[in-house]
mmCIF file of C-alpha atoms in Angstrom:
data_model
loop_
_atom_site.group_PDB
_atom_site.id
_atom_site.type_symbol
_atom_site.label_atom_id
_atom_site.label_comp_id
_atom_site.label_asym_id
_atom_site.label_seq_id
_atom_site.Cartn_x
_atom_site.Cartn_y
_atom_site.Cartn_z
ATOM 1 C CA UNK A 1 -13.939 32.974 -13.071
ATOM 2 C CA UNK A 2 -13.648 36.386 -14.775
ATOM 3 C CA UNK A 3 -14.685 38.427 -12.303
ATOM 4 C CA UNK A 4 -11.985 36.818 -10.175
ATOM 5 C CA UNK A 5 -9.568 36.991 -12.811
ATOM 6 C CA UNK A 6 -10.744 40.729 -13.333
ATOM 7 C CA UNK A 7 -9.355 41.645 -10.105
ATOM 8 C CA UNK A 8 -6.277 39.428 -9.994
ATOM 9 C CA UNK A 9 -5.065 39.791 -13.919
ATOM 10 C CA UNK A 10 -5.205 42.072 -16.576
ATOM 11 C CA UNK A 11 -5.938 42.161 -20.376
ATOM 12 C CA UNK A 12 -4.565 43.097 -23.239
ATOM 13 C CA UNK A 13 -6.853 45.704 -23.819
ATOM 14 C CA UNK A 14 -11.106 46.195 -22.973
ATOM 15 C CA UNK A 15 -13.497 47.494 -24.343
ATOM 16 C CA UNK A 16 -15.755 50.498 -23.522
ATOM 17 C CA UNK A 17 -19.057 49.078 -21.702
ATOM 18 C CA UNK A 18 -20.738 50.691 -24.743
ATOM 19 C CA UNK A 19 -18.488 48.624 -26.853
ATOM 20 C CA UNK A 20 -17.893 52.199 -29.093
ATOM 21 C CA UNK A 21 -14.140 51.717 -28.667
ATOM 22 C CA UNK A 22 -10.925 49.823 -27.351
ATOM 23 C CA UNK A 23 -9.396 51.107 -24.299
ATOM 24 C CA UNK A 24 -5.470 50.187 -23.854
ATOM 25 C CA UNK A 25 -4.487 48.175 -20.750
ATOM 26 C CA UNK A 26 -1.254 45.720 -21.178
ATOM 27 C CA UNK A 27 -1.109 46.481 -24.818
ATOM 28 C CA UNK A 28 -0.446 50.846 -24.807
ATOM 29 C CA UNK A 29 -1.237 51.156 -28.045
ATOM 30 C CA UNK A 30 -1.883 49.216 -31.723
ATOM 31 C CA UNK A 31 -1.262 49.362 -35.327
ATOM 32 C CA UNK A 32 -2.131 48.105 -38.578
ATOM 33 C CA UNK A 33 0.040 48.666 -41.559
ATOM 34 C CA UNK A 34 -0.442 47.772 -45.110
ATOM 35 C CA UNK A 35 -3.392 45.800 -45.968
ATOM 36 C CA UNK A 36 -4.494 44.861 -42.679
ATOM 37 C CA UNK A 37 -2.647 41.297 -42.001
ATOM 38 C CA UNK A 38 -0.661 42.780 -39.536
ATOM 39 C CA UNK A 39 -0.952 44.028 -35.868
ATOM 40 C CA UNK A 40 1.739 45.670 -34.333
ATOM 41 C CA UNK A 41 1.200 45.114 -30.507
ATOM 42 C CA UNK A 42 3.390 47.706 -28.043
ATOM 43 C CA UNK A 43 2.933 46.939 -24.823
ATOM 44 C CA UNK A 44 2.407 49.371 -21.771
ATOM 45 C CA UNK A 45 5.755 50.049 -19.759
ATOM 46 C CA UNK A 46 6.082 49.257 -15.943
ATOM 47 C CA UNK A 47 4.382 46.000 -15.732
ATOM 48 C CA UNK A 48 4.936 43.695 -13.693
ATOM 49 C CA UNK A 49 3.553 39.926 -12.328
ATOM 50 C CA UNK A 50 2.483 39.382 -9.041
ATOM 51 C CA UNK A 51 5.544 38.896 -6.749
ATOM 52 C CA UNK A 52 4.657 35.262 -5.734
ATOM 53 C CA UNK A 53 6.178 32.259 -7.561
ATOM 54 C CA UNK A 54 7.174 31.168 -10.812
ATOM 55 C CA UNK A 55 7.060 35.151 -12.005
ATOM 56 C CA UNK A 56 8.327 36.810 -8.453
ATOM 57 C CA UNK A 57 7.558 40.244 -9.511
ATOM 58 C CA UNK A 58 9.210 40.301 -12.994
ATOM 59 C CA UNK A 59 8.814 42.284 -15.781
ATOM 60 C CA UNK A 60 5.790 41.634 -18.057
ATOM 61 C CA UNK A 61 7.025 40.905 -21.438
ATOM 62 C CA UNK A 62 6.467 40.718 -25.281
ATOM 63 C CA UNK A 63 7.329 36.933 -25.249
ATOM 64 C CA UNK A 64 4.083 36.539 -22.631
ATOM 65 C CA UNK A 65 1.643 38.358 -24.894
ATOM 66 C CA UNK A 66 2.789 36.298 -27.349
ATOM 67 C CA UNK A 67 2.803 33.435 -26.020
ATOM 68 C CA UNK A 68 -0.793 34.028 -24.391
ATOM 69 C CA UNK A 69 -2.461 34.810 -28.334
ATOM 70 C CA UNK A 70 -0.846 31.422 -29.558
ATOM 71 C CA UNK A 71 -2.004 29.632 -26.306
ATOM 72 C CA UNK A 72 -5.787 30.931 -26.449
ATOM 73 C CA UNK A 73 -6.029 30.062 -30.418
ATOM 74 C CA UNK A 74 -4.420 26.416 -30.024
ATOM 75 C CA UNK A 75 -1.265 26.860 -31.900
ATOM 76 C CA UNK A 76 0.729 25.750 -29.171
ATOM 77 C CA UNK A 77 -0.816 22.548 -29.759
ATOM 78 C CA UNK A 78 -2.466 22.045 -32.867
ATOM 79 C CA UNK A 79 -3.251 18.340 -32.241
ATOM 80 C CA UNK A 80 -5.864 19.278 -30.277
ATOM 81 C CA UNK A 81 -7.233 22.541 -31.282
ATOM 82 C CA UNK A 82 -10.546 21.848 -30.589
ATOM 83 C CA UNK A 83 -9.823 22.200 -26.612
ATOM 84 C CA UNK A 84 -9.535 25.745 -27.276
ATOM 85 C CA UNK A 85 -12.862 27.214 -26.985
ATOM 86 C CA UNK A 86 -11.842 30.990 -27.045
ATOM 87 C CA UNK A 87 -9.706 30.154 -30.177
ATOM 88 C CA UNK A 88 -12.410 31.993 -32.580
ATOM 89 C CA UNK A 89 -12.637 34.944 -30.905
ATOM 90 C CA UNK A 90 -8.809 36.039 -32.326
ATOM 91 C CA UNK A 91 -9.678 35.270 -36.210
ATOM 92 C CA UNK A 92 -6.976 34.853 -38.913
ATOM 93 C CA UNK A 93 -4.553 34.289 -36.411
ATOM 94 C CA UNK A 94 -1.449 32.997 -38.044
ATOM 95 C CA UNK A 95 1.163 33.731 -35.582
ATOM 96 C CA UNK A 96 1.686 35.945 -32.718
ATOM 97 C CA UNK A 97 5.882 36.749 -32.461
ATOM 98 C CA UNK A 98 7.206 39.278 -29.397
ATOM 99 C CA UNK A 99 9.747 40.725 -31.837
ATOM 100 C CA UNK A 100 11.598 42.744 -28.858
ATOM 101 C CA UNK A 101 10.550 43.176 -25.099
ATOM 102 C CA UNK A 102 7.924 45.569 -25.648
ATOM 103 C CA UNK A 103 6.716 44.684 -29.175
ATOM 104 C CA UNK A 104 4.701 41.469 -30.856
ATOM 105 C CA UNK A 105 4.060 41.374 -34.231
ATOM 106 C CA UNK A 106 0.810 39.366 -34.991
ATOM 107 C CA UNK A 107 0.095 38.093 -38.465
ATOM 108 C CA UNK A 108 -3.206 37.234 -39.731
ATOM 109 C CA UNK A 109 -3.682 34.716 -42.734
ATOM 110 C CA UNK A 110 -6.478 37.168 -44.280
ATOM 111 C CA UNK A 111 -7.665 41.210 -42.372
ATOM 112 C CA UNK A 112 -10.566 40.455 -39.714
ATOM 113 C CA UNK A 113 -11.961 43.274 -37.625
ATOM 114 C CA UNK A 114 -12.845 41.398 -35.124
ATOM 115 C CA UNK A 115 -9.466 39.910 -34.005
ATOM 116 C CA UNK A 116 -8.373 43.490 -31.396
ATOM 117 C CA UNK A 117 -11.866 43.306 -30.210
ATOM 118 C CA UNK A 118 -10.928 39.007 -29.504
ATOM 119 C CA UNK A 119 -7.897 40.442 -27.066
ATOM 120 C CA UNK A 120 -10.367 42.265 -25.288
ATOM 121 C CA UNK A 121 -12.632 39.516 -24.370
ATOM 122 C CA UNK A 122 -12.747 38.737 -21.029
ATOM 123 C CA UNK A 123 -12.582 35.391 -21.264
ATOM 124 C CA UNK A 124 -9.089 35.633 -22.919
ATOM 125 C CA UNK A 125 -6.720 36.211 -19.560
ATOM 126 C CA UNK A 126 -3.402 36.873 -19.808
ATOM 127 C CA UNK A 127 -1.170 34.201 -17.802
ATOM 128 C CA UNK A 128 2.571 34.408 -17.071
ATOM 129 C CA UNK A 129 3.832 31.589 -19.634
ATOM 130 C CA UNK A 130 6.078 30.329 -16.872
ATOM 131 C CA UNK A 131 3.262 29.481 -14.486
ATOM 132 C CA UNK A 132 1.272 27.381 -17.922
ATOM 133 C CA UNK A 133 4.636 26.038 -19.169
ATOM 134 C CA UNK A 134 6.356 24.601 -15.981
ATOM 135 C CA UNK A 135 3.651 22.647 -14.188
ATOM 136 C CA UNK A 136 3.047 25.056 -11.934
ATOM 137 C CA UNK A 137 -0.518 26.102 -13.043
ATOM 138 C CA UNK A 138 -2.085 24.864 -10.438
ATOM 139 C CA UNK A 139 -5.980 26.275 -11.109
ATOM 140 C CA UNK A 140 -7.132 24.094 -8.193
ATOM 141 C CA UNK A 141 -5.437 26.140 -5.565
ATOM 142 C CA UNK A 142 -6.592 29.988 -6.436
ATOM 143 C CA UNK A 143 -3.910 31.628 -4.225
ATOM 144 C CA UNK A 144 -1.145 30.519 -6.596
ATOM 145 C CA UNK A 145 -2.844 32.572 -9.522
ATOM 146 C CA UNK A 146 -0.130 34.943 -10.648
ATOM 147 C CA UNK A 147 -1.436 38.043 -12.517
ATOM 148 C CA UNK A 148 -0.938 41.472 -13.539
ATOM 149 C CA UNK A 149 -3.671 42.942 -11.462
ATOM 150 C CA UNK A 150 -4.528 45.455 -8.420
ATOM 151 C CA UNK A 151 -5.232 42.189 -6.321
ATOM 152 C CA UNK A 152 -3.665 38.842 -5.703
ATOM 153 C CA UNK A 153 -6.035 36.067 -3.556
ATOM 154 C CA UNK A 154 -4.551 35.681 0.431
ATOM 155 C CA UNK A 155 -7.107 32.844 0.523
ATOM 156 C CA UNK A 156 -9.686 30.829 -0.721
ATOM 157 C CA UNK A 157 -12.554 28.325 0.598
ATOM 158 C CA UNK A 158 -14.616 27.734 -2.420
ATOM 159 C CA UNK A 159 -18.379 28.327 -2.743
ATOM 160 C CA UNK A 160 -17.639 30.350 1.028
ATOM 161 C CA UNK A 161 -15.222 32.690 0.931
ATOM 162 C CA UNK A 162 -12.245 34.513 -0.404
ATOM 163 C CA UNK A 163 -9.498 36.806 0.696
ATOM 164 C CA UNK A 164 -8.156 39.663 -2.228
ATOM 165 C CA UNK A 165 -5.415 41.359 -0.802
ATOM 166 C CA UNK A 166 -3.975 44.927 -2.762
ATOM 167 C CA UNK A 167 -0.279 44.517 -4.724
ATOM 168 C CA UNK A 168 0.983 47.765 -2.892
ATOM 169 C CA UNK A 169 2.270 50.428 -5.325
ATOM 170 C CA UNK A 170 0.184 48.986 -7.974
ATOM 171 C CA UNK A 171 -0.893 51.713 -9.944
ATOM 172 C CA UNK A 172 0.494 54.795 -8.096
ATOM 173 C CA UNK A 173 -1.882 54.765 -5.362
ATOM 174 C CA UNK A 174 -4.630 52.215 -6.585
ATOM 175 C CA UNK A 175 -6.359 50.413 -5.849
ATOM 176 C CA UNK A 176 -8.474 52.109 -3.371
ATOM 177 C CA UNK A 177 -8.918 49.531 -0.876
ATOM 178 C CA UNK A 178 -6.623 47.865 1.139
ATOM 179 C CA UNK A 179 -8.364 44.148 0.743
ATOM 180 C CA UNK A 180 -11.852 42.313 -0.503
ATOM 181 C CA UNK A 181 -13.086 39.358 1.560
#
């Protein structure tokens, strides 16, 4: 699943395959004022979902990131918390708030290094909120995935084959090829 969701969505940032340093990718660029409790999260301009329904092309937002870090640690639903396996891997969390369209203010209950190097696992995708919120997350059928990335799936036969088509204009030019199968 992450090497399908590699080519389909993005994250919010990755790490260098040495693992020396972060690399921006939906998030442009990160700080940490004061005493390390905070994260202030600006997100890269230009970004855009797949055009294909519930997002149809718009605008990736603040309010998704957001949403996304309290959705991967469990806060959405604390009742059940322990569904959220990836929930460790962003420490401290305390809550994750898009404060304007380009900017999400995270707050940690205590500092932990490890919580920008959580955002980059791979593991932790980045999903429009309105394709999780309005029942139209629909994992079964891969073709509806709705991502961020250089490819979106035409089609899909499980364990046989798959169809990646390119999101023309993606990144001025990329990606190089035209479609996977």
């Amino acid at each position: 699943a992450g090497l399908i969701w590699e080519m389909v969505g993005s994250q919010a940032v990755h790490l260098k395959p040495d693992g020396s340093a972060r690399v921006p990718e939906l998030v442009e660029k990160w700080e940490t004022p004061g005493d390390g409790t905070q994260i202030i999260l600006h997100l890269r301009k230009g970004v855009n979902w797949h055009n294909k329904p519930p997002t149809n092309g718009r605008a990736f937002v603040a309010d998704d990131l957001a949403f996304n870090i309290n959705r991967i640690t469990g806060k959405l639903n604390p009742d059940r918390a322990a569904l959220f396996q990836r929930r460790s891997t962003l420490p401290n969390l305390d809550t994750a708030t898009a404060t304007d369209e380009s900017t999400v203010v995270v707050k940690l209950t205590a500092p932990h290094s490890g919580f920008m190097n959580g955002l980059a696992d791979f593991r932790n995708n980045i999903a429009p909120r309105d394709f999780i919120e309005k029942n139209s997350a629909d994992f079964a059928d891969a073709t509806k995935l709705v991502g961020t990335g250089p490819f979106t799936i035409d089609s899909w036969e499980i364990s046989q084959k798959a169809l990646f088509k390119a999101v023309p204009n993606w990144d001025q030019g990329h990606p190089y090829l035209d479609s996977i199968l």
